[in-house]
């Protein structure tokens, strides 16, 4: 497993993490990386469901 | 994940709530029309560590009668954020506008659906890839199209990161001549639209 490269530039540092994570996904069984992804995504879906927003307000936000 | 041939990928991931949302909706969609999933969700399907509020889908342009049949089934569980009136929804799609569909009384996550009207959209169906999951199949646009579209059309930080994820993950499977070819098509389409 490669080590995560750090960087002073935030954009580059983010990209380094994207590469690091893609490397993890590539070199581990689907069941392993997906369990971590599931924690992240399921918590976001749970938050979204509890956040009540009307159709009108949502579409207004999307226009901006 | 592994390729089961040129255009099929087997994915043994533990499906998250977003994947299940997508698979449920696609079951309805594919009974009535052809579809192809594009953009951000494709990167997420293959493990990208981020969330999203929408899933972009092209569907084949349909007659009003066949769209009404599709929509009748959709509205048993979902609603359109843009309108409740099926004729209005259809007219948006016919005009090339996207509609958003979510589970009733919710706004997020949602499907952003468009009729495939442009050449670029229509071509996304041609070399689509089937992803076999434990709960069903999904049709996505080719990895090469994903990369070209994200790197040379959308170009935001998020899109460049999505493209990097796909490139790094499928390094050995990506045909870079095709990416180049799509880049030219995309840039030509952009020039025409100016």
GROMACS .gro file of C-alpha atoms in nm:
model
  258
    1UNK     CA    1   0.000   0.000   0.000
    2UNK     CA    2   0.146   0.334  -0.101
    3UNK     CA    3   0.176   0.610   0.162
    4UNK     CA    4  -0.044   0.917   0.129
    5UNK     CA    5   0.155   1.209  -0.011
    6UNK     CA    6   0.094   1.538   0.166
    7UNK     CA    7   0.105   1.880  -0.002
    8UNK     CA    8   0.073   2.248   0.095
    9UNK     CA    9  -0.169   2.302  -0.190
   10UNK     CA   10  -0.515   2.191  -0.079
   11UNK     CA   11  -0.628   2.096  -0.429
   12UNK     CA   12  -0.321   1.879  -0.482
   13UNK     CA   13  -0.353   1.727  -0.135
   14UNK     CA   14  -0.714   1.630  -0.213
   15UNK     CA   15  -0.604   1.476  -0.541
   16UNK     CA   16  -0.334   1.282  -0.358
   17UNK     CA   17  -0.602   1.136  -0.134
   18UNK     CA   18  -0.818   1.043  -0.435
   19UNK     CA   19  -0.521   0.848  -0.575
   20UNK     CA   20  -0.449   0.692  -0.237
   21UNK     CA   21  -0.808   0.577  -0.194
   22UNK     CA   22  -0.834   0.448  -0.552
   23UNK     CA   23  -0.522   0.244  -0.483
   24UNK     CA   24  -0.689   0.104  -0.169
   25UNK     CA   25  -1.004   0.014  -0.367
   26UNK     CA   26  -0.796  -0.150  -0.638
   27UNK     CA   27  -0.591  -0.360  -0.400
   28UNK     CA   28  -0.858  -0.476  -0.159
   29UNK     CA   29  -1.162  -0.701  -0.205
   30UNK     CA   30  -1.488  -0.518  -0.286
   31UNK     CA   31  -1.634  -0.621   0.051
   32UNK     CA   32  -1.352  -0.439   0.235
   33UNK     CA   33  -1.353  -0.094   0.071
   34UNK     CA   34  -1.731  -0.092   0.025
   35UNK     CA   35  -1.788  -0.131   0.398
   36UNK     CA   36  -1.602   0.198   0.453
   37UNK     CA   37  -1.784   0.369   0.167
   38UNK     CA   38  -2.118   0.243   0.303
   39UNK     CA   39  -2.055   0.414   0.638
   40UNK     CA   40  -1.998   0.746   0.463
   41UNK     CA   41  -2.284   0.726   0.214
   42UNK     CA   42  -2.545   0.573   0.446
   43UNK     CA   43  -2.487   0.847   0.703
   44UNK     CA   44  -2.536   1.112   0.433
   45UNK     CA   45  -2.857   0.950   0.314
   46UNK     CA   46  -2.981   0.929   0.673
   47UNK     CA   47  -2.912   1.301   0.721
   48UNK     CA   48  -3.079   1.389   0.392
   49UNK     CA   49  -3.393   1.198   0.491
   50UNK     CA   50  -3.421   1.383   0.821
   51UNK     CA   51  -3.362   1.718   0.651
   52UNK     CA   52  -3.706   1.828   0.535
   53UNK     CA   53  -3.699   2.055   0.234
   54UNK     CA   54  -3.983   2.134  -0.001
   55UNK     CA   55  -3.959   2.058  -0.373
   56UNK     CA   56  -3.980   2.430  -0.446
   57UNK     CA   57  -3.699   2.525  -0.207
   58UNK     CA   58  -3.477   2.243  -0.333
   59UNK     CA   59  -3.519   2.348  -0.696
   60UNK     CA   60  -3.450   2.712  -0.598
   61UNK     CA   61  -3.122   2.605  -0.436
   62UNK     CA   62  -3.026   2.407  -0.748
   63UNK     CA   63  -3.081   2.713  -0.968
   64UNK     CA   64  -2.826   2.917  -0.770
   65UNK     CA   65  -1.443  -0.604  -0.907
   66UNK     CA   66  -1.347  -0.773  -1.229
   67UNK     CA   67  -1.419  -0.756  -1.599
   68UNK     CA   68  -1.629  -1.045  -1.731
   69UNK     CA   69  -1.558  -0.954  -2.092
   70UNK     CA   70  -1.509  -0.619  -2.260
   71UNK     CA   71  -1.832  -0.452  -2.150
   72UNK     CA   72  -1.931  -0.624  -1.828
   73UNK     CA   73  -1.795  -0.566  -1.479
   74UNK     CA   74  -1.878  -0.781  -1.177
   75UNK     CA   75  -1.889  -0.585  -0.854
   76UNK     CA   76  -1.911  -0.763  -0.519
   77UNK     CA   77  -1.940  -0.452  -0.305
   78UNK     CA   78  -2.159  -0.431   0.003
   79UNK     CA   79  -2.431  -0.211  -0.141
   80UNK     CA   80  -2.501   0.118   0.035
   81UNK     CA   81  -2.836   0.300   0.057
   82UNK     CA   82  -2.759   0.506  -0.251
   83UNK     CA   83  -2.681   0.195  -0.458
   84UNK     CA   84  -3.009   0.038  -0.342
   85UNK     CA   85  -3.198   0.356  -0.429
   86UNK     CA   86  -3.048   0.346  -0.779
   87UNK     CA   87  -3.113  -0.026  -0.833
   88UNK     CA   88  -3.477   0.007  -0.719
   89UNK     CA   89  -3.552   0.294  -0.953
   90UNK     CA   90  -3.369   0.142  -1.249
   91UNK     CA   91  -3.586  -0.171  -1.219
   92UNK     CA   92  -3.885   0.045  -1.312
   93UNK     CA   93  -3.705   0.248  -1.575
   94UNK     CA   94  -3.573  -0.050  -1.770
   95UNK     CA   95  -3.918  -0.207  -1.802
   96UNK     CA   96  -4.021   0.089  -2.014
   97UNK     CA   97  -3.714   0.236  -2.182
   98UNK     CA   98  -3.342   0.211  -2.245
   99UNK     CA   99  -3.124   0.411  -2.009
  100UNK     CA  100  -2.762   0.486  -1.931
  101UNK     CA  101  -2.622   0.624  -1.605
  102UNK     CA  102  -2.356   0.889  -1.649
  103UNK     CA  103  -2.130   1.117  -1.449
  104UNK     CA  104  -2.071   1.124  -1.069
  105UNK     CA  105  -2.261   0.815  -0.957
  106UNK     CA  106  -2.044   0.598  -1.182
  107UNK     CA  107  -1.737   0.695  -0.978
  108UNK     CA  108  -1.930   0.633  -0.656
  109UNK     CA  109  -2.043   0.291  -0.775
  110UNK     CA  110  -1.676   0.201  -0.810
  111UNK     CA  111  -1.585   0.320  -0.464
  112UNK     CA  112  -1.514   0.693  -0.477
  113UNK     CA  113  -1.517   0.828  -0.120
  114UNK     CA  114  -1.782   1.097  -0.150
  115UNK     CA  115  -2.157   1.136  -0.146
  116UNK     CA  116  -2.391   1.288  -0.401
  117UNK     CA  117  -2.744   1.421  -0.405
  118UNK     CA  118  -2.826   1.324  -0.761
  119UNK     CA  119  -2.778   1.050  -1.015
  120UNK     CA  120  -2.764   1.155  -1.380
  121UNK     CA  121  -2.945   0.935  -1.629
  122UNK     CA  122  -3.017   0.958  -1.999
  123UNK     CA  123  -3.326   0.778  -2.124
  124UNK     CA  124  -3.427   0.719  -2.483
  125UNK     CA  125  -3.667   0.975  -2.619
  126UNK     CA  126  -4.018   0.833  -2.582
  127UNK     CA  127  -4.362   0.905  -2.720
  128UNK     CA  128  -4.601   1.073  -2.481
  129UNK     CA  129  -4.806   0.754  -2.451
  130UNK     CA  130  -4.511   0.538  -2.350
  131UNK     CA  131  -4.377   0.808  -2.116
  132UNK     CA  132  -4.716   0.825  -1.942
  133UNK     CA  133  -4.702   0.448  -1.882
  134UNK     CA  134  -4.352   0.483  -1.736
  135UNK     CA  135  -4.454   0.775  -1.520
  136UNK     CA  136  -4.763   0.596  -1.387
  137UNK     CA  137  -4.536   0.328  -1.246
  138UNK     CA  138  -4.281   0.581  -1.118
  139UNK     CA  139  -4.541   0.777  -0.923
  140UNK     CA  140  -4.646   0.476  -0.717
  141UNK     CA  141  -4.337   0.534  -0.503
  142UNK     CA  142  -4.164   0.849  -0.633
  143UNK     CA  143  -4.256   1.206  -0.723
  144UNK     CA  144  -4.119   1.455  -0.970
  145UNK     CA  145  -3.973   1.764  -0.804
  146UNK     CA  146  -4.057   1.980  -1.104
  147UNK     CA  147  -4.428   1.911  -1.144
  148UNK     CA  148  -4.715   1.673  -1.063
  149UNK     CA  149  -4.860   1.705  -1.409
  150UNK     CA  150  -4.737   1.434  -1.646
  151UNK     CA  151  -4.797   1.642  -1.959
  152UNK     CA  152  -4.584   1.921  -1.818
  153UNK     CA  153  -4.310   1.676  -1.714
  154UNK     CA  154  -4.309   1.528  -2.064
  155UNK     CA  155  -4.289   1.871  -2.224
  156UNK     CA  156  -3.980   1.955  -2.014
  157UNK     CA  157  -3.809   1.640  -2.137
  158UNK     CA  158  -3.912   1.706  -2.497
  159UNK     CA  159  -3.762   2.055  -2.468
  160UNK     CA  160  -3.431   1.901  -2.362
  161UNK     CA  161  -3.472   2.000  -1.997
  162UNK     CA  162  -3.390   1.764  -1.711
  163UNK     CA  163  -3.646   1.650  -1.454
  164UNK     CA  164  -3.569   1.536  -1.100
  165UNK     CA  165  -3.736   1.237  -0.939
  166UNK     CA  166  -3.708   1.142  -0.570
  167UNK     CA  167  -3.889   0.916  -0.323
  168UNK     CA  168  -4.223   1.079  -0.233
  169UNK     CA  169  -4.192   1.360   0.024
  170UNK     CA  170  -3.814   1.367  -0.014
  171UNK     CA  171  -3.586   1.573  -0.236
  172UNK     CA  172  -3.250   1.404  -0.179
  173UNK     CA  173  -3.124   1.180  -0.328
  174UNK     CA  174  -3.284   1.223  -0.667
  175UNK     CA  175  -3.249   1.117  -1.028
  176UNK     CA  176  -3.175   1.387  -1.282
  177UNK     CA  177  -3.330   1.246  -1.597
  178UNK     CA  178  -3.294   1.374  -1.951
  179UNK     CA  179  -3.404   1.250  -2.291
  180UNK     CA  180  -3.096   1.161  -2.494
  181UNK     CA  181  -3.139   1.422  -2.765
  182UNK     CA  182  -2.787   1.534  -2.852
  183UNK     CA  183  -2.534   1.328  -3.047
  184UNK     CA  184  -2.313   1.300  -2.737
  185UNK     CA  185  -2.602   1.171  -2.529
  186UNK     CA  186  -2.715   0.922  -2.792
  187UNK     CA  187  -2.363   0.787  -2.831
  188UNK     CA  188  -2.343   0.710  -2.458
  189UNK     CA  189  -2.579   0.415  -2.521
  190UNK     CA  190  -2.359   0.261  -2.789
  191UNK     CA  191  -2.064   0.148  -2.583
  192UNK     CA  192  -2.230   0.127  -2.244
  193UNK     CA  193  -2.103  -0.108  -1.976
  194UNK     CA  194  -2.310  -0.348  -1.766
  195UNK     CA  195  -2.222  -0.360  -1.396
  196UNK     CA  196  -2.343  -0.674  -1.220
  197UNK     CA  197  -2.408  -0.620  -0.850
  198UNK     CA  198  -2.549  -0.860  -0.592
  199UNK     CA  199  -2.894  -0.699  -0.631
  200UNK     CA  200  -2.911  -0.652  -1.005
  201UNK     CA  201  -2.751  -0.490  -1.306
  202UNK     CA  202  -2.686  -0.127  -1.393
  203UNK     CA  203  -2.598   0.020  -1.730
  204UNK     CA  204  -2.334   0.292  -1.722
  205UNK     CA  205  -2.161   0.487  -1.996
  206UNK     CA  206  -1.813   0.364  -2.090
  207UNK     CA  207  -1.518   0.440  -1.863
  208UNK     CA  208  -1.349   0.627  -2.148
  209UNK     CA  209  -1.652   0.853  -2.191
  210UNK     CA  210  -1.665   0.915  -1.817
  211UNK     CA  211  -1.304   1.027  -1.814
  212UNK     CA  212  -1.330   1.245  -2.123
  213UNK     CA  213  -1.657   1.407  -2.011
  214UNK     CA  214  -1.527   1.484  -1.662
  215UNK     CA  215  -1.180   1.601  -1.770
  216UNK     CA  216  -1.263   1.797  -2.082
  217UNK     CA  217  -1.625   1.906  -2.042
  218UNK     CA  218  -1.722   1.948  -1.676
  219UNK     CA  219  -1.372   2.017  -1.538
  220UNK     CA  220  -1.464   2.117  -1.179
  221UNK     CA  221  -1.232   1.996  -0.899
  222UNK     CA  222  -1.489   1.730  -0.809
  223UNK     CA  223  -1.510   1.612  -1.170
  224UNK     CA  224  -1.133   1.597  -1.211
  225UNK     CA  225  -1.114   1.391  -0.891
  226UNK     CA  226  -1.386   1.156  -1.018
  227UNK     CA  227  -1.193   1.110  -1.342
  228UNK     CA  228  -0.870   1.043  -1.151
  229UNK     CA  229  -1.043   0.775  -0.941
  230UNK     CA  230  -1.165   0.591  -1.252
  231UNK     CA  231  -0.829   0.629  -1.427
  232UNK     CA  232  -0.630   0.498  -1.134
  233UNK     CA  233  -0.870   0.211  -1.068
  234UNK     CA  234  -0.900   0.088  -1.427
  235UNK     CA  235  -0.556   0.189  -1.553
  236UNK     CA  236  -0.500  -0.143  -1.734
  237UNK     CA  237  -0.847  -0.147  -1.894
  238UNK     CA  238  -0.876   0.206  -2.029
  239UNK     CA  239  -0.832   0.267  -2.400
  240UNK     CA  240  -0.666   0.609  -2.412
  241UNK     CA  241  -0.713   0.636  -2.789
  242UNK     CA  242  -1.087   0.629  -2.723
  243UNK     CA  243  -1.052   0.896  -2.452
  244UNK     CA  244  -0.871   1.113  -2.710
  245UNK     CA  245  -1.143   1.047  -2.966
  246UNK     CA  246  -1.418   1.145  -2.718
  247UNK     CA  247  -1.221   1.454  -2.617
  248UNK     CA  248  -1.228   1.572  -2.979
  249UNK     CA  249  -1.603   1.499  -3.009
  250UNK     CA  250  -1.672   1.687  -2.685
  251UNK     CA  251  -1.461   1.986  -2.785
  252UNK     CA  252  -1.627   1.999  -3.127
  253UNK     CA  253  -1.972   1.987  -2.965
  254UNK     CA  254  -1.874   2.268  -2.729
  255UNK     CA  255  -1.749   2.483  -3.018
  256UNK     CA  256  -2.078   2.428  -3.205
  257UNK     CA  257  -2.279   2.531  -2.899
  258UNK     CA  258  -2.092   2.860  -2.859
   0.00000   0.00000   0.00000
